Coordinates of C-alpha atoms and ligand atoms in Angstrom, one line a residue:
M1 CA 0.0 0.4 0.0
Y2 CA 1.0 3.5 -0.8
K3 CA 1.6 6.5 1.9
D4 CA -1.0 8.9 1.8
E5 CA 1.5 11.7 0.5
K6 CA 2.6 9.1 -2.7
M7 CA -1.3 8.2 -3.0
E8 CA -2.2 12.3 -3.1
E9 CA 0.5 12.6 -5.7
I10 CA -0.7 10.0 -7.6
L11 CA -4.2 11.6 -7.6
E12 CA -2.6 15.4 -8.4
T13 CA -1.0 13.9 -11.4
I14 CA -4.1 12.4 -12.5
N15 CA -6.8 13.9 -15.1
I16 CA -10.8 13.2 -14.9
N17 CA -11.3 15.1 -17.9
G18 CA -10.1 12.6 -19.7
P19 CA -10.9 8.4 -20.1
A20 CA -10.5 6.1 -17.4
P21 CA -7.0 4.8 -17.3
E22 CA -7.3 0.4 -18.4
A23 CA -4.4 -0.5 -15.6
E24 CA -5.2 -0.8 -12.2
P25 CA -4.8 0.5 -9.1
M26 CA -5.2 3.6 -11.4
R27 CA -9.0 3.1 -12.5
Q28 CA -9.7 2.8 -9.2
Y29 CA -7.6 6.5 -8.3
Y30 CA -9.0 8.6 -11.3
F31 CA -12.9 6.9 -9.7
I32 CA -12.3 8.2 -6.6
K33 CA -10.8 11.2 -7.9
K34 CA -14.1 11.6 -9.5
A35 CA -16.1 10.9 -6.2
R36 CA -14.4 13.5 -4.2
I37 CA -16.1 16.4 -6.6
Y38 CA -19.3 14.9 -6.1
V39 CA -18.8 14.4 -2.2
K40 CA -18.0 17.6 -1.9
E41 CA -21.1 19.2 -3.7
L42 CA -23.4 17.5 -2.1
S43 CA -21.3 18.6 1.6
E44 CA -21.7 22.7 0.1
K45 CA -25.8 21.6 -0.2
A46 CA -25.7 20.0 2.5
G47 CA -24.0 22.4 4.6
R48 CA -21.7 19.8 5.8
P49 CA -19.7 17.3 6.0
L50 CA -21.3 13.9 4.5
T51 CA -21.1 11.0 6.4
A52 CA -20.5 7.1 6.0
C53 CA -20.9 4.0 8.0
T54 CA -19.7 0.6 7.4
R55 CA -21.3 -2.6 9.1
T56 CA -18.8 -5.9 9.1
F57 CA -20.7 -9.3 10.0
G58 CA -18.5 -12.3 9.7
C59 CA -15.0 -13.8 9.9
Q60 CA -11.7 -11.8 10.3
M61 CA -11.7 -11.2 6.3
N62 CA -14.7 -9.1 5.9
A63 CA -13.2 -6.7 9.0
R64 CA -9.8 -6.4 6.3
D65 CA -12.3 -6.2 3.6
S66 CA -14.3 -3.0 5.0
E67 CA -11.0 -1.8 6.1
K68 CA -10.2 -0.9 2.5
L69 CA -13.9 0.4 1.7
V70 CA -13.1 2.9 4.6
G71 CA -9.8 3.5 2.8
I72 CA -11.4 4.5 0.2
L73 CA -15.0 6.9 2.0
E74 CA -12.4 8.4 3.5
K75 CA -10.2 9.1 1.1
V76 CA -13.2 10.5 -1.2
G77 CA -14.0 13.0 1.4
Y78 CA -16.3 10.7 3.9
E79 CA -16.9 11.3 7.5
V80 CA -16.7 7.9 8.7
I81 CA -18.8 7.5 11.4
E82 CA -20.4 4.5 13.5
N83 CA -24.1 5.4 12.8
E84 CA -26.1 4.2 11.1
N85 CA -28.3 6.9 10.3
A86 CA -25.5 8.8 7.3
D87 CA -25.7 9.4 3.8
F88 CA -23.9 6.4 2.9
V89 CA -24.2 3.1 4.8
I90 CA -22.5 -0.2 3.2
F91 CA -23.4 -3.6 4.6
N92 CA -20.2 -6.1 4.8
T93 CA -22.4 -9.2 4.3
C94 CA -21.5 -12.9 5.4
T95 CA -23.7 -16.1 4.6
V96 CA -22.1 -18.6 6.1
R97 CA -25.2 -19.8 8.0
D98 CA -28.6 -18.1 7.2
N99 CA -28.6 -16.0 11.0
A100 CA -25.9 -14.3 9.4
N101 CA -28.8 -13.2 6.0
Q102 CA -31.4 -12.6 8.7
R103 CA -29.9 -10.1 10.6
V104 CA -28.7 -8.5 7.1
Y105 CA -32.9 -8.3 5.9
G106 CA -33.8 -6.8 9.4
R107 CA -31.0 -4.3 9.4
L108 CA -32.1 -3.2 5.9
G109 CA -35.9 -2.2 7.0
V110 CA -34.6 -0.3 9.5
L111 CA -32.8 1.8 7.1
N112 CA -34.8 2.3 4.9
G113 CA -36.8 3.9 8.2
Y114 CA -33.6 6.2 7.6
K115 CA -33.8 6.8 3.8
R116 CA -36.9 8.3 3.5
K117 CA -36.1 11.0 6.2
N118 CA -32.5 11.3 4.0
P119 CA -33.4 10.9 0.3
H120 CA -29.8 11.8 -0.3
M121 CA -29.0 8.5 1.4
K122 CA -27.7 6.1 0.1
I123 CA -26.9 2.1 0.8
A124 CA -24.6 0.0 -0.6
L125 CA -24.4 -4.2 0.3
C126 CA -21.3 -6.4 -0.7
G127 CA -19.3 -8.9 0.3
C128 CA -19.8 -13.0 0.4
M129 CA -23.9 -13.0 0.4
M130 CA -24.1 -11.2 -2.6
Q131 CA -22.1 -13.9 -4.5
E132 CA -25.6 -16.1 -4.0
P133 CA -28.5 -15.0 -6.7
S134 CA -31.0 -15.3 -4.8
V135 CA -30.3 -12.8 -2.3
I136 CA -29.9 -10.5 -5.7
E137 CA -33.3 -11.8 -7.0
K138 CA -35.1 -10.5 -3.5
I139 CA -33.3 -7.7 -3.4
K140 CA -34.4 -6.8 -6.8
E141 CA -38.3 -7.5 -5.2
S142 CA -38.1 -6.8 -1.8
Y143 CA -35.7 -4.0 -1.3
R144 CA -35.5 -1.4 -3.9
F145 CA -33.9 1.5 -2.0
V146 CA -31.0 -0.4 -2.4
D147 CA -28.2 1.9 -4.4
L148 CA -25.5 -0.4 -4.8
I149 CA -24.8 -4.1 -5.0
F150 CA -21.3 -5.9 -5.4
G151 CA -19.4 -8.9 -4.2
T152 CA -16.7 -10.4 -3.1
H153 CA -14.3 -11.0 -6.4
N154 CA -14.7 -6.8 -7.4
I155 CA -13.5 -5.0 -4.0
F156 CA -11.2 -3.5 -5.0
K157 CA -14.3 -1.6 -8.1
F158 CA -15.7 0.1 -5.1
A159 CA -14.4 3.9 -6.0
E160 CA -15.5 3.3 -9.8
L161 CA -18.7 1.3 -8.8
L162 CA -19.0 4.3 -6.1
N163 CA -19.4 7.1 -9.1
A164 CA -21.9 5.0 -10.4
T165 CA -23.3 5.8 -7.3
F166 CA -23.5 9.3 -7.9
E167 CA -23.8 8.9 -11.6
N168 CA -27.2 6.4 -12.7
R169 CA -30.1 6.2 -11.2
G170 CA -31.5 2.9 -9.7
M171 CA -30.1 0.1 -9.1
V172 CA -26.6 -0.2 -9.8
I173 CA -25.4 -4.1 -9.1
D174 CA -22.1 -5.9 -9.7
I175 CA -21.4 -9.3 -9.5
W176 CA -18.2 -10.9 -10.4
Q177 CA -18.5 -14.8 -10.6
D178 CA -15.1 -15.8 -9.5
T179 CA -11.5 -13.4 -10.4
D180 CA -8.4 -14.9 -10.5
K181 CA -7.3 -10.9 -10.1
I182 CA -5.6 -9.6 -7.0
V183 CA -5.1 -5.5 -6.7
E184 CA -2.6 -3.9 -4.6
D185 CA -2.0 -0.1 -3.5
L186 CA -5.2 1.1 -3.1
P187 CA -5.7 2.8 0.5
I188 CA -6.9 1.2 3.5
E189 CA -7.8 2.6 6.8
R190 CA -7.3 0.7 9.8
K191 CA -9.7 0.3 12.4
Y192 CA -6.2 -0.7 15.0
S193 CA -3.0 1.7 14.6
F194 CA -1.4 -1.3 16.3
K195 CA -2.6 -4.3 14.8
S196 CA -3.8 -5.6 11.5
G197 CA -4.6 -8.2 9.0
V198 CA -3.0 -8.8 6.6
N199 CA -4.6 -10.6 3.6
I200 CA -2.1 -13.8 2.5
M201 CA -4.4 -16.1 -0.3
F202 CA -8.3 -15.6 -1.1
G203 CA -10.8 -18.2 -2.2
C204 CA -11.0 -21.7 -1.4
N205 CA -10.5 -24.6 -2.7
N206 CA -12.1 -27.7 -0.2
F207 CA -15.5 -27.6 -0.8
C208 CA -16.2 -29.1 2.9
S209 CA -20.2 -30.4 2.2
Y210 CA -21.7 -28.0 4.1
C211 CA -20.5 -24.6 3.5
I212 CA -20.5 -22.4 0.4
V213 CA -17.2 -20.2 1.4
P214 CA -15.7 -22.0 -1.6
Y215 CA -19.4 -21.0 -3.9
V216 CA -19.0 -17.5 -2.5
R217 CA -15.2 -16.8 -2.1
G218 CA -14.2 -18.9 -5.0
R219 CA -10.8 -20.7 -6.3
E220 CA -7.6 -20.1 -4.0
R221 CA -5.2 -17.4 -4.9
S222 CA -1.9 -16.0 -2.9
R223 CA -0.9 -13.1 -2.8
K224 CA 2.9 -12.7 -4.2
P225 CA 5.3 -12.8 -0.9
K226 CA 7.1 -9.6 -1.9
D227 CA 3.8 -7.5 -1.4
I228 CA 2.6 -9.2 1.4
I229 CA 6.3 -8.4 3.2
R230 CA 5.9 -4.7 1.6
E231 CA 2.5 -3.7 3.1
I232 CA 3.3 -5.6 6.3
E233 CA 6.6 -3.6 6.8
Q234 CA 5.1 -0.6 5.5
Q235 CA 2.6 -0.8 8.6
V236 CA 5.3 -1.4 10.8
A237 CA 7.0 1.7 9.9
D238 CA 2.8 2.7 10.8
G239 CA 2.6 1.8 14.6
V240 CA 1.9 -1.9 13.6
V241 CA 3.0 -4.8 16.1
E242 CA 0.9 -7.3 15.6
V243 CA -0.6 -9.0 12.5
M244 CA -2.4 -11.1 11.5
L245 CA -1.8 -12.8 8.3
L246 CA -5.3 -14.5 6.8
G247 CA -6.9 -16.6 3.9
Q248 CA -9.2 -19.4 4.2
N249 CA -6.5 -21.8 4.5
V250 CA -3.3 -20.7 5.0
N251 CA -1.3 -23.9 5.1
S252 CA -2.0 -23.9 1.4
Y253 CA -0.3 -20.8 0.7
G254 CA 1.9 -20.4 -2.2
K255 CA 0.9 -23.5 -4.5
N256 CA 0.0 -21.5 -7.6
L257 CA 2.5 -19.0 -7.4
E258 CA 4.9 -18.6 -10.3
E259 CA 7.5 -19.3 -7.5
P260 CA 6.0 -21.6 -5.0
M261 CA 6.5 -21.2 -1.7
T262 CA 5.3 -22.8 1.3
F263 CA 3.3 -21.0 4.3
A264 CA 6.4 -21.7 6.9
Q265 CA 8.7 -20.4 4.4
L266 CA 6.1 -17.2 3.9
L267 CA 6.3 -17.8 7.6
K268 CA 10.2 -16.8 8.6
E269 CA 10.2 -13.7 5.8
V270 CA 7.6 -12.1 8.1
E271 CA 9.9 -13.6 11.6
K272 CA 12.4 -11.2 9.9
I273 CA 10.8 -7.8 10.2
E274 CA 12.5 -5.6 12.6
G275 CA 10.0 -3.8 14.4
L276 CA 7.3 -6.4 14.6
E277 CA 6.7 -7.6 17.5
R278 CA 3.5 -10.6 17.1
I279 CA 2.5 -12.6 14.0
R280 CA -0.9 -14.6 14.1
F281 CA -2.7 -16.1 11.3
M282 CA -5.8 -17.4 10.6
T283 CA -7.5 -20.2 9.6
S284 CA -5.0 -23.5 9.1
H285 CA -6.7 -26.6 7.9
P286 CA -5.7 -29.9 9.3
K287 CA -5.0 -32.1 6.1
D288 CA -2.4 -29.2 5.3
L289 CA -0.6 -28.2 8.7
S290 CA 2.9 -29.6 7.8
D291 CA 6.1 -30.7 10.3
E292 CA 7.4 -27.4 8.9
L293 CA 5.2 -25.3 10.0
I294 CA 5.5 -26.3 13.5
E295 CA 8.9 -26.6 13.2
V296 CA 9.2 -23.0 12.3
M297 CA 6.8 -21.9 15.3
K298 CA 8.3 -23.6 17.8
N299 CA 11.5 -21.8 16.9
S300 CA 10.1 -18.8 16.1
K301 CA 10.3 -15.8 18.7
K302 CA 7.3 -13.8 17.3
I303 CA 4.4 -16.4 16.3
C304 CA 1.8 -16.3 18.9
K305 CA 1.5 -19.0 21.1
H306 CA -2.4 -19.5 19.5
L307 CA -3.4 -21.9 16.7
H308 CA -7.5 -22.5 15.4
L309 CA -7.5 -25.5 14.1
P310 CA -11.4 -26.1 13.0
L311 CA -12.2 -29.7 14.1
Q312 CA -15.6 -29.6 13.0
S313 CA -16.6 -33.0 14.3
G314 CA -14.9 -35.4 16.2
S315 CA -16.2 -38.3 14.5
T316 CA -14.7 -39.9 11.6
R317 CA -18.3 -41.4 9.8
I318 CA -19.2 -37.3 10.1
L319 CA -16.1 -36.0 8.9
K320 CA -16.1 -37.8 5.6
A321 CA -19.4 -36.7 4.6
M322 CA -18.1 -33.5 5.7
N323 CA -15.0 -33.6 3.1
R324 CA -12.5 -33.0 6.1
V325 CA -10.0 -35.0 4.2
Y326 CA -9.1 -36.6 7.4
T327 CA -9.5 -39.3 10.8
R328 CA -11.0 -38.8 14.2
E329 CA -7.0 -41.0 14.8
Q330 CA -5.0 -38.1 12.3
Y331 CA -6.5 -35.0 13.7
L332 CA -5.3 -36.4 17.4
E333 CA -2.1 -37.6 16.4
L334 CA -1.9 -34.2 15.0
A335 CA -3.4 -32.0 17.8
Q336 CA -1.1 -34.0 20.4
K337 CA 2.2 -33.6 18.2
I338 CA 1.5 -29.7 17.9
R339 CA 0.9 -30.1 21.9
K340 CA 4.1 -31.9 23.0
E341 CA 7.0 -30.1 20.6
I342 CA 5.1 -26.6 22.1
P343 CA 3.8 -27.2 25.0
D344 CA 2.3 -23.5 26.0
I345 CA -0.2 -23.3 22.9
A346 CA -3.2 -22.8 22.9
L347 CA -4.7 -24.5 20.4
T348 CA -9.3 -23.8 19.5
T349 CA -11.3 -25.0 17.7
D350 CA -15.1 -24.2 15.2
I351 CA -17.2 -27.2 16.0
I352 CA -20.8 -28.2 13.9
V353 CA -23.5 -29.7 15.9
G354 CA -26.5 -31.2 14.1
F355 CA -24.6 -32.0 9.8
P356 CA -27.4 -34.1 8.2
G357 CA -27.0 -38.1 9.2
E358 CA -24.8 -36.9 12.8
T359 CA -26.2 -39.4 15.5
P360 CA -26.1 -38.7 19.6
E361 CA -22.6 -41.1 19.7
D362 CA -21.7 -38.6 17.0
V363 CA -21.5 -36.2 19.0
D364 CA -20.6 -38.4 21.7
A365 CA -17.7 -38.7 19.5
T366 CA -17.0 -35.0 19.3
I367 CA -17.1 -34.7 23.7
D368 CA -14.7 -37.3 23.4
M369 CA -12.3 -35.1 21.0
V370 CA -12.4 -32.1 22.8
R371 CA -12.1 -33.7 26.7
Q372 CA -8.9 -34.9 24.9
V373 CA -7.8 -32.1 23.5
K374 CA -8.8 -30.1 25.9
Y375 CA -9.4 -27.2 23.5
D376 CA -8.9 -23.7 25.2
N377 CA -11.7 -21.9 23.6
A378 CA -14.3 -24.0 21.0
F379 CA -16.6 -22.1 18.4
T380 CA -19.5 -24.4 18.1
F381 CA -22.1 -24.2 15.5
I382 CA -25.3 -25.1 14.6
Y383 CA -25.1 -26.8 11.5
S384 CA -27.0 -24.2 9.5
K385 CA -28.4 -26.2 5.0
R386 CA -26.7 -23.7 3.0
T387 CA -28.5 -24.4 -0.6
G388 CA -26.0 -25.1 -3.3
T389 CA -23.6 -26.9 -1.3
P390 CA -24.0 -31.1 -1.0
A391 CA -24.6 -31.2 2.3
A392 CA -28.0 -29.5 1.9
A393 CA -29.1 -32.0 -0.5
M394 CA -28.3 -34.5 2.1
E395 CA -31.5 -36.4 2.7
N396 CA -31.2 -37.6 6.0
Q397 CA -31.1 -33.6 8.3
V398 CA -31.2 -34.0 12.1
P399 CA -34.3 -32.7 14.2
E400 CA -34.0 -28.9 15.5
E401 CA -34.1 -30.6 18.7
E402 CA -32.3 -33.4 18.9
V403 CA -29.4 -30.9 17.6
K404 CA -30.0 -28.5 20.4
Q405 CA -29.9 -31.1 22.6
G406 CA -26.1 -32.1 20.8
F407 CA -25.2 -28.7 20.9
D408 CA -26.0 -27.4 24.9
R409 CA -24.2 -31.1 25.7
L410 CA -21.2 -30.3 23.6
L411 CA -20.7 -27.0 24.8
K412 CA -20.7 -27.5 28.2
V413 CA -18.1 -30.0 27.8
V414 CA -16.1 -26.7 26.0
Q415 CA -16.4 -24.4 28.8
E416 CA -15.5 -26.7 31.7
T417 CA -12.3 -27.4 29.1
A418 CA -11.6 -24.0 28.5
R419 CA -12.2 -23.4 31.7
E420 CA -9.7 -25.1 32.5
Q421 CA -6.5 -24.4 30.2
V422 CA -7.2 -20.6 30.1
A423 CA -6.6 -21.4 34.3
K424 CA -2.9 -23.4 33.9
Y425 CA -1.3 -19.4 34.1
Q426 CA -2.5 -18.0 37.0
G427 CA 0.0 -16.6 38.5
Q428 CA 2.3 -16.2 36.5
I429 CA 3.7 -13.1 34.5
M430 CA 3.2 -12.5 31.2
D431 CA 3.8 -10.2 27.9
V432 CA 0.5 -8.8 27.0
L433 CA -0.5 -6.2 24.1
V434 CA -2.7 -3.7 25.1
E435 CA -5.7 -3.4 23.0
E436 CA -8.1 -0.9 24.6
I437 CA -9.7 0.5 28.0
N438 CA -12.5 -2.1 29.8
E439 CA -15.5 -1.5 27.9
H440 CA -17.0 -2.0 31.5
D441 CA -14.1 0.0 34.0
G442 CA -12.3 2.7 32.7
S443 CA -9.7 2.2 34.8
L444 CA -8.6 -0.9 33.4
L445 CA -7.0 -1.5 30.0
T446 CA -7.8 -4.6 28.0
G447 CA -4.8 -6.2 26.1
R448 CA -4.0 -9.9 25.5
L449 CA -1.4 -12.8 25.7
S450 CA -0.2 -14.4 23.0
N451 CA -1.7 -17.1 23.6
N452 CA -5.1 -15.2 22.7
T453 CA -6.4 -15.0 26.5
L454 CA -7.8 -11.3 27.5
V455 CA -6.7 -10.4 30.6
H456 CA -7.8 -7.1 32.4
F457 CA -5.2 -4.8 34.0
P458 CA -5.3 -1.1 36.4
G459 CA -3.2 1.2 33.5
D460 CA -4.1 4.2 31.3
A461 CA -4.5 4.6 27.7
S462 CA -1.0 6.2 26.6
L463 CA 0.1 1.9 27.0
I464 CA -2.8 0.9 24.6
G465 CA -0.4 -0.3 21.1
K466 CA 2.4 -1.8 23.9
I467 CA 3.6 -4.7 25.1
V468 CA 4.1 -5.2 28.8
N469 CA 4.3 -7.5 31.7
V470 CA 1.3 -8.6 33.8
S471 CA 1.3 -10.6 36.9
L472 CA -2.2 -13.1 36.1
D473 CA -3.5 -12.9 39.0
E474 CA -7.1 -14.0 39.1
C475 CA -9.0 -16.6 36.3
H476 CA -12.5 -15.6 36.2
G477 CA -13.2 -18.3 33.9
F478 CA -12.6 -16.9 30.3
Y479 CA -10.0 -14.5 31.3
Y480 CA -7.9 -12.9 34.1
V481 CA -7.6 -10.0 35.9
G482 CA -4.0 -8.8 36.9
H483 CA -1.3 -6.1 37.5
M484 CA 1.4 -4.7 36.0
V485 CA 4.5 -5.0 37.3
E486 CA 8.1 -3.7 36.1
Ligands
5AD1 N1 -23.8 -24.5 9.0 C1 -22.7 -24.6 10.6 N2 -21.6 -23.7 10.5 C2 -20.8 -23.8 9.7 N3 -19.5 -23.6 9.4 C3 -19.0 -23.4 7.8 N4 -20.3 -23.4 7.1 C4 -21.6 -24.0 8.2 C5 -23.1 -24.3 8.0 N5 -23.7 -24.5 6.6 C6 -18.5 -23.1 10.9 C7 -17.4 -23.9 10.4 C8 -16.0 -23.4 9.9 C9 -17.0 -21.9 10.4 C10 -16.3 -20.1 10.2 O1 -18.0 -21.7 10.6 O2 -17.3 -24.2 11.5 O3 -15.0 -23.8 10.1
SF4_2 FE1 -15.1 -23.9 4.1 FE2 -13.8 -25.9 4.7 FE3 -12.5 -23.8 3.0 FE4 -13.1 -23.9 5.4 S1 -12.2 -25.0 4.4 S2 -13.6 -22.3 3.8 S3 -14.4 -25.3 6.3 S4 -15.2 -25.3 2.4

């Protein structure tokens, strides 16, 4: 990403009276410059700055994409606010489970109310949900007040599409089926000054049978290592001390590069960046987790002691139906190897309950895995039928009541195990990266251990973004209360 001054220099050189350049990212700079004029005019008419709000649903990838949206919105002159009653509102949507979709429809109803009072308001939708044709049909039919819709593959075109909403009447819709394009060097506005997500790859090739992600995020594409390193170096120069390398399946990073490279090799390069203190990554598929990666993690001073390793189910029969390509035994062996090599690592996971054909015995097998692996935390989900995935067409969908029972049984054990795991460090002094003032008590700071556990302790805002030593005095289930030590 270019620095602000460099972006302004580029914008200076662009002639918006001529046609738009074909090449990216210059084309988008052209539209940024054009949009600035529209925003300025509207703001003068209104006699106040124009405001914009982004709402993010779903995962860390979406959170990072929203920073790209905010980057553009600020560059074209919007004042970005938290309130959805704004002049431009964009929802970056998720469709991994149906409840995320329902929330978007619910919020849209509220936005419609705001728009009636502010007719110049513009409403945009983007992200995973928009890659589903049935969703587009529904919006065209029942949510006519939406001004702009685009998907996951052309988010880099946001400046261009924003312009289109100023120049067209009616709904602007631009959805791509797939892309092999990765556009670098567009504006991004980070939410936190000291930590940042960094995309290392996009898409997923795994086609787990319940999952809609491969259909809405497309095939795997890795960014070039030099672009990733350059981005992180710039972030570090700008005050970032912790990066989260993002991909749906980071362990298959680099396979499709012109000069192939493994994820472990990439990590070694990131480790060399001076001034960077912590490296996290998300998400790992167990089938691709190499010994090389374990070795690199073990020897690293910067890679955090945390691995998120989605299990999904502890029953080999269900894993097979899910197309996860590992057995219960293989997963367990891997988890034990990781715990042996890196004893203080926190293992976290994702689990789905209620996959078609799952019996209470399968849930027992999952619960047993939770006990054996001793997860430090687990995200448990009720299976959600996603149209177009193989699992949606399976006949033996599990009745809701049975799913609920299995879910509750699992959750109880997940919580027990997590409490035990988190409590292991009571009384120790550990490094904490201070993230923010505590939400409930302004005299406390909230930070994170390398293993991702939250810690609250007395301190002042000047420490935000710094790594400090904290004594972990009391364990309260999932977090610690402590005090700073020299
Ligand atoms: N239903 C429920 N959970 C799902 N996930 C993905 N697809 C579904 C689905 N159809 C969960 C998986 C994944 C996490 C991001 O979301 O556990 O790891
Ligand atoms: Fe979905 Fe499986 Fe890809 Fe994860 S690895 S995004 S669960 S298809």
